[in-house]
Short mmCIF file of C-alpha atoms and ligand atoms in Angstrom, two decimals:
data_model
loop_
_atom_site.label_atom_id
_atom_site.label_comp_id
_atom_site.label_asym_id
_atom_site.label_seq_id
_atom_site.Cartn_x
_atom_site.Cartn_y
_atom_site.Cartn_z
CA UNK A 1 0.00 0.00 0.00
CA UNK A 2 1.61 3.75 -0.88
CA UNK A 3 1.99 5.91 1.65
CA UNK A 4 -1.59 8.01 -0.02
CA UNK A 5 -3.45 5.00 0.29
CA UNK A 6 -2.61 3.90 3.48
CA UNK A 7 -3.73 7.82 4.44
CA UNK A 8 -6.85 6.77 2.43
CA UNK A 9 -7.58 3.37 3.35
CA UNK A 10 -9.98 3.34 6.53
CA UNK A 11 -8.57 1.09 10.05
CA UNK A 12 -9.84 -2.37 9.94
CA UNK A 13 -10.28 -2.12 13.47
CA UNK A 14 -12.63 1.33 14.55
CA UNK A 15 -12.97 1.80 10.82
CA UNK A 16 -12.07 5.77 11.04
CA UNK A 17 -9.76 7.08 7.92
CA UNK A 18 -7.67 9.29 10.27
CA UNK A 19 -4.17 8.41 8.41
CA UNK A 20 -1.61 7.16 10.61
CA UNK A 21 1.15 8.28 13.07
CA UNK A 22 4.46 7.01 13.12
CA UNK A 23 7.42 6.54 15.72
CA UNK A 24 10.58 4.34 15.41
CA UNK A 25 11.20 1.73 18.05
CA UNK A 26 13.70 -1.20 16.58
CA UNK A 27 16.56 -0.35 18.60
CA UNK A 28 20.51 -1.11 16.95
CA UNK A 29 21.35 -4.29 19.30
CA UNK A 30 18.39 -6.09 17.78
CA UNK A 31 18.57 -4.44 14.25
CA UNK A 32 22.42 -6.75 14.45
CA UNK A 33 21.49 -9.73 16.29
CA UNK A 34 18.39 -10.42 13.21
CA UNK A 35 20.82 -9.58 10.82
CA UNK A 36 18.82 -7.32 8.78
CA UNK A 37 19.46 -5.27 5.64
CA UNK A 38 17.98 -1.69 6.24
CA UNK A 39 15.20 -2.40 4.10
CA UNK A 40 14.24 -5.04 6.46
CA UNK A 41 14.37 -2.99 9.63
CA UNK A 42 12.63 -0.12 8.16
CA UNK A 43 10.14 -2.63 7.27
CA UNK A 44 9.81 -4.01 10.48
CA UNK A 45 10.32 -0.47 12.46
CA UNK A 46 6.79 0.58 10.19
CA UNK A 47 5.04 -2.31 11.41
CA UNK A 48 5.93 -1.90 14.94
CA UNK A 49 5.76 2.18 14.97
CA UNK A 50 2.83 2.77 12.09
CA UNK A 51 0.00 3.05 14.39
CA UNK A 52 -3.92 4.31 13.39
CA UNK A 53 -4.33 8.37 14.60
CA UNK A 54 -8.07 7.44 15.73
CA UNK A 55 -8.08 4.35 17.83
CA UNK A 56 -3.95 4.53 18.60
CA UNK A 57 -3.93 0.55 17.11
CA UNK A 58 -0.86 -0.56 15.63
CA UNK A 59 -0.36 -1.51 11.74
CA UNK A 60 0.70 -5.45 13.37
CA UNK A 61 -2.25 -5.49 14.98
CA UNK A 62 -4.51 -4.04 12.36
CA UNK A 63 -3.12 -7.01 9.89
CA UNK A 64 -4.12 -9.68 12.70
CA UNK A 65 -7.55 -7.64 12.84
CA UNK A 66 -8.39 -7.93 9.04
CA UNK A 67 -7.45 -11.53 9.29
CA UNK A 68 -10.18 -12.29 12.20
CA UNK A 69 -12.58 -10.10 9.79
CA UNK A 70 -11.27 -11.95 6.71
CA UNK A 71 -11.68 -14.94 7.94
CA UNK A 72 -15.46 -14.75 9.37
CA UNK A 73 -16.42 -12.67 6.20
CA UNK A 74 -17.19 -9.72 7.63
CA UNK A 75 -17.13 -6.86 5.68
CA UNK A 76 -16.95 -3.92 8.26
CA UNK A 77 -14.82 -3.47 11.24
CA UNK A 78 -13.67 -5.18 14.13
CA UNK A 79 -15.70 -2.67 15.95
CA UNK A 80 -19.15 -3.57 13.89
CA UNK A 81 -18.17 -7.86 14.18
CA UNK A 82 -17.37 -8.57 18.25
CA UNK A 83 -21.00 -6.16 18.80
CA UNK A 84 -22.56 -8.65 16.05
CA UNK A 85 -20.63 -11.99 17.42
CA UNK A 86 -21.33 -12.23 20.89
CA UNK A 87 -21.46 -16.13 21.48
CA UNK A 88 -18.04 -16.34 19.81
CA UNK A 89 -15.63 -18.61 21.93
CA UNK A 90 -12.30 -16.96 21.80
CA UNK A 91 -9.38 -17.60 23.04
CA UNK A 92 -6.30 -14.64 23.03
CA UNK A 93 -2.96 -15.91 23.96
CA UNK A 94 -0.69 -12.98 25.69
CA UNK A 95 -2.20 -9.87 24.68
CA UNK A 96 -2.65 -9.90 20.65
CA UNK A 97 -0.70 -6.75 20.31
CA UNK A 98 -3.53 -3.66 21.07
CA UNK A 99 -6.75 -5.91 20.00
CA UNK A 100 -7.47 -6.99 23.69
CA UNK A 101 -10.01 -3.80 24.27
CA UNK A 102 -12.21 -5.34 21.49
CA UNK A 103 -12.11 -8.75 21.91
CA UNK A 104 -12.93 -8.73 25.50
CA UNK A 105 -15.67 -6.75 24.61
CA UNK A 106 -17.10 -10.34 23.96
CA UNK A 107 -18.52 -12.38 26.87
CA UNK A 108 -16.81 -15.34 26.08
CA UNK A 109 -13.54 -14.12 25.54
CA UNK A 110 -10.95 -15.36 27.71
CA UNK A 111 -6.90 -14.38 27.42
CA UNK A 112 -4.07 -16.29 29.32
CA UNK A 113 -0.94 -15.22 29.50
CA UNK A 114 2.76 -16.49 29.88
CA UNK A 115 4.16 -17.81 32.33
CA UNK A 116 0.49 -19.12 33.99
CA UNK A 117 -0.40 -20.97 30.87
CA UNK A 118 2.62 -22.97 28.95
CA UNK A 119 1.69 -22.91 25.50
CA UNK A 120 3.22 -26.81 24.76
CA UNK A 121 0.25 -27.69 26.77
CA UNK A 122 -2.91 -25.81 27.02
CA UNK A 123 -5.18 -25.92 30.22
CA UNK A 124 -8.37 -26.86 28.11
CA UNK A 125 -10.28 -29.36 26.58
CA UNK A 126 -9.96 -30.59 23.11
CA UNK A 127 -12.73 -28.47 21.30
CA UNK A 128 -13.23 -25.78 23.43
CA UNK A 129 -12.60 -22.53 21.27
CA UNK A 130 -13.80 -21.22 17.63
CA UNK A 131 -10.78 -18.96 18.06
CA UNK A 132 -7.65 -18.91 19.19
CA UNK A 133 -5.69 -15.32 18.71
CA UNK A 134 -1.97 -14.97 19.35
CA UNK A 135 0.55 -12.08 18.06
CA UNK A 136 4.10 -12.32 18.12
CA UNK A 137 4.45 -14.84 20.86
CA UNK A 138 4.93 -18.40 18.73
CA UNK A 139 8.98 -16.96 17.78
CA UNK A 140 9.81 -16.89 21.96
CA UNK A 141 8.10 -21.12 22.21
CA UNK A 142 10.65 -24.03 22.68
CA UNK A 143 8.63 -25.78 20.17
CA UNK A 144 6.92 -23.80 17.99
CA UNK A 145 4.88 -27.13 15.89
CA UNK A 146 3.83 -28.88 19.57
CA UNK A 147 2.71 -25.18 20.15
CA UNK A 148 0.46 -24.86 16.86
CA UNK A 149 -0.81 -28.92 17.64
CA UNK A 150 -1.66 -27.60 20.84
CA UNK A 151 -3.50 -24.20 19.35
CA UNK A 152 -5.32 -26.69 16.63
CA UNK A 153 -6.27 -29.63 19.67
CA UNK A 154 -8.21 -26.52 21.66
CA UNK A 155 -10.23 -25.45 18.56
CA UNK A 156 -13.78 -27.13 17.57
CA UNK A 157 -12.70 -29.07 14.56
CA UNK A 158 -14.25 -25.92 11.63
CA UNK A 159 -12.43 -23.31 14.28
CA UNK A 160 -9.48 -20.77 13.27
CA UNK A 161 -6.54 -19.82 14.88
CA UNK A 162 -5.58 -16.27 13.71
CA UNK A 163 -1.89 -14.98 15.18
CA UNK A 164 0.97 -12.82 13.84
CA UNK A 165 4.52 -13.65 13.41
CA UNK A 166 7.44 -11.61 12.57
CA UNK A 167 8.57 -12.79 9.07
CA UNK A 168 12.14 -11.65 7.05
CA UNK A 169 10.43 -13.26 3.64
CA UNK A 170 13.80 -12.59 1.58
CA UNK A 171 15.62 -15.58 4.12
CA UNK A 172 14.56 -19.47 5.67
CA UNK A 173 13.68 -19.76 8.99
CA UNK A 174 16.39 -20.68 11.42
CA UNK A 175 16.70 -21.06 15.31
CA UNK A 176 18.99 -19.26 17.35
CA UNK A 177 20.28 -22.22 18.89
CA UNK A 178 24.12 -21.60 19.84
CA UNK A 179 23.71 -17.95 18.95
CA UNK A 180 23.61 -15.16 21.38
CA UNK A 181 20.46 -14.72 23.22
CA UNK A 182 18.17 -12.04 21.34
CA UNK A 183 15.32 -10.42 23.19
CA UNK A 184 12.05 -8.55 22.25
CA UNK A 185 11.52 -6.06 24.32
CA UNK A 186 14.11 -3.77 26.27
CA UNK A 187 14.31 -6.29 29.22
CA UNK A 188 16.39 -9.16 29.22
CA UNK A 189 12.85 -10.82 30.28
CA UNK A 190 13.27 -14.61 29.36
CA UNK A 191 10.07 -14.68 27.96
CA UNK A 192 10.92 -12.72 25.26
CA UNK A 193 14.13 -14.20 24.08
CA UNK A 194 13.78 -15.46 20.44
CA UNK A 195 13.82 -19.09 19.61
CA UNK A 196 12.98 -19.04 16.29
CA UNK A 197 13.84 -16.21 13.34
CA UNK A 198 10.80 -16.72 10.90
CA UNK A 199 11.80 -16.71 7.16
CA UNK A 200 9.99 -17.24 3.63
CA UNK A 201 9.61 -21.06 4.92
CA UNK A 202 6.95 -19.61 8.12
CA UNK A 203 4.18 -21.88 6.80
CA UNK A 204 5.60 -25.36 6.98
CA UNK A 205 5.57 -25.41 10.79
CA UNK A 206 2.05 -25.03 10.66
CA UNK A 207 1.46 -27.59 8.27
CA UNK A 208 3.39 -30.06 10.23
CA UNK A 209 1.45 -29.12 12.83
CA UNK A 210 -1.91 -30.53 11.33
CA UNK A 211 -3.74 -27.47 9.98
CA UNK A 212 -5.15 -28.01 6.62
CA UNK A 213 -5.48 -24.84 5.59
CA UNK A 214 -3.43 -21.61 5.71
CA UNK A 215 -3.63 -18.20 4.54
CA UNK A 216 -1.65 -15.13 4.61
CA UNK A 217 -3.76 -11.32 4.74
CA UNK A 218 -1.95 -8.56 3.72
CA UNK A 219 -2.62 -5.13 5.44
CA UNK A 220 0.84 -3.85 3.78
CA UNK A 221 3.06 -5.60 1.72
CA UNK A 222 5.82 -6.36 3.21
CA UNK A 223 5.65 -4.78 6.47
CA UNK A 224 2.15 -6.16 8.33
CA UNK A 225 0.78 -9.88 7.28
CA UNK A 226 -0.89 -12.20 9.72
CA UNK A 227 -2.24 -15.76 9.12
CA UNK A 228 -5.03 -17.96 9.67
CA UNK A 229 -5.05 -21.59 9.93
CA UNK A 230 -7.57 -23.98 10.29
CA UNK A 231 -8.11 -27.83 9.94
CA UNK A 232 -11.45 -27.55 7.68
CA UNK A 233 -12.74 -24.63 6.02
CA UNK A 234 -11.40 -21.68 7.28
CA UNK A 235 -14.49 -19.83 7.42
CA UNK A 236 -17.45 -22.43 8.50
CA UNK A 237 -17.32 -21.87 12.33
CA UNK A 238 -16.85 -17.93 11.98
CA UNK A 239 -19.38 -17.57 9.42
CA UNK A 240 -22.33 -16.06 11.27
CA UNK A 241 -25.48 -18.60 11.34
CA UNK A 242 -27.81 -18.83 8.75
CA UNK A 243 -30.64 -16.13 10.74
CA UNK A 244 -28.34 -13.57 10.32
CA UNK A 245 -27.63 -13.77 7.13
CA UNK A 246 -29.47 -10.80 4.85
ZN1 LIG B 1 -8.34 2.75 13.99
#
């Protein structure tokens, strides 16, 4: 998206087209550690510093809210969908960047949080979610797949998980295994140290984890993308029912 139509193009999350503010945050240490070209970090500085001048949400975040409103078909924003969704089960994983003030606006919205909830095993039944929402958290798991199998196993069987990742698409994914410690995050918190550096490879983890289906909404090329994956058709349990259709 050009910089006019981004001014243009109204927030997928309050809907407003009040343009956007901008202020850097990648920070030189972490700019070295991921190795990037300056392409790359001014790519990733946008998505972490573009941010909506209405509602103050982020450009990450607005990507992982136009994939929970691509993915249930609904055409206006994430404003208009949680007030016409109520009796959606969802499940947010850390805070998903600055959606949390929306989606708790639903009653059965529930969001766990590292450490109280290790996402290798999930405290809840098989089938208990139509949604599970996670942004930027999968990079800082031991095992990323068992993590994904895990995200699937807590989802009715037609359910979506929608989550962000940081992606450098012009390199394969690689773990930082033996290299030193990088951290998200201006703390030294071990909960933020990345595991794994996502490349143009990002999708075969959650393939091998037992989704079915995956796909990748752009909110701007190449700077915000977030996914959604499900094990049937990615829109059947979102999809409102048939009484509220027209
Ligand atoms: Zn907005």
């Amino acid at each position: 998206m050009s910089d006019r139509e981004a001014e243009s193009a109204p927030c997928p999350v309050c809907g407003a087209r009040a343009g956007r503010t901008f202020a850097p945050g990648l920070w030189p240490s972490l700019i070295e550690e991921w190795e990037l070209s300056q392409d790359e970090a001014s790519s990733i500085d946008r998505r972490e510093g573009e941010s909506c001048r209405a509602c103050g949400v982020h450009l990450r975040s607005m990507a992982l809210g136009s994939a929970l409103l691509r993915a249930a078909g609904h055409l206006g924003p994430l404003e208009d969908w949680v007030a016409a969704r109520p009796s959606l089960k969802i499940l947010e994983i850390n805070r998903a960047g600055d959606l949390t003030p929306w989606l708790a606006r639903l009653p059965n919205h529930r969001l766990v949080q590292f450490p109280d909830v290790d996402l290798h095993s999930l405290p809840f039944a098989d089938g208990q979610w139509d949604l599970v929402v996670h942004s930027d958290t999968l990079e800082h798991v031991e095992d990323p797949v068992k993590a994904l199998m895990e995200c699937r196993r807590v989802l009715i069987r037609d359910g979506c998980l929608c989550f962000t990742i940081p992606i450098v698409p012009g390199r394969l994914t690689r773990r930082r295994d033996g290299m030193s410690p990088s951290y998200h995050g201006s703390e030294q918190d071990p909960l933020y140290r990345v595991v794994t550096e996502y490349g143009a490879d990002f999708w075969a983890s959650v393939l091998q984890a037992g989704f079915r289906e995956l796909r990748m909404v752009v909110e701007q090329w190449p700077d915000a993308l977030a996914l959604i994956a499900s094990s049937d058709d990615i829109r059947s349990a979102l999809r409102p029912p048939e009484s509220d259709i027209g």
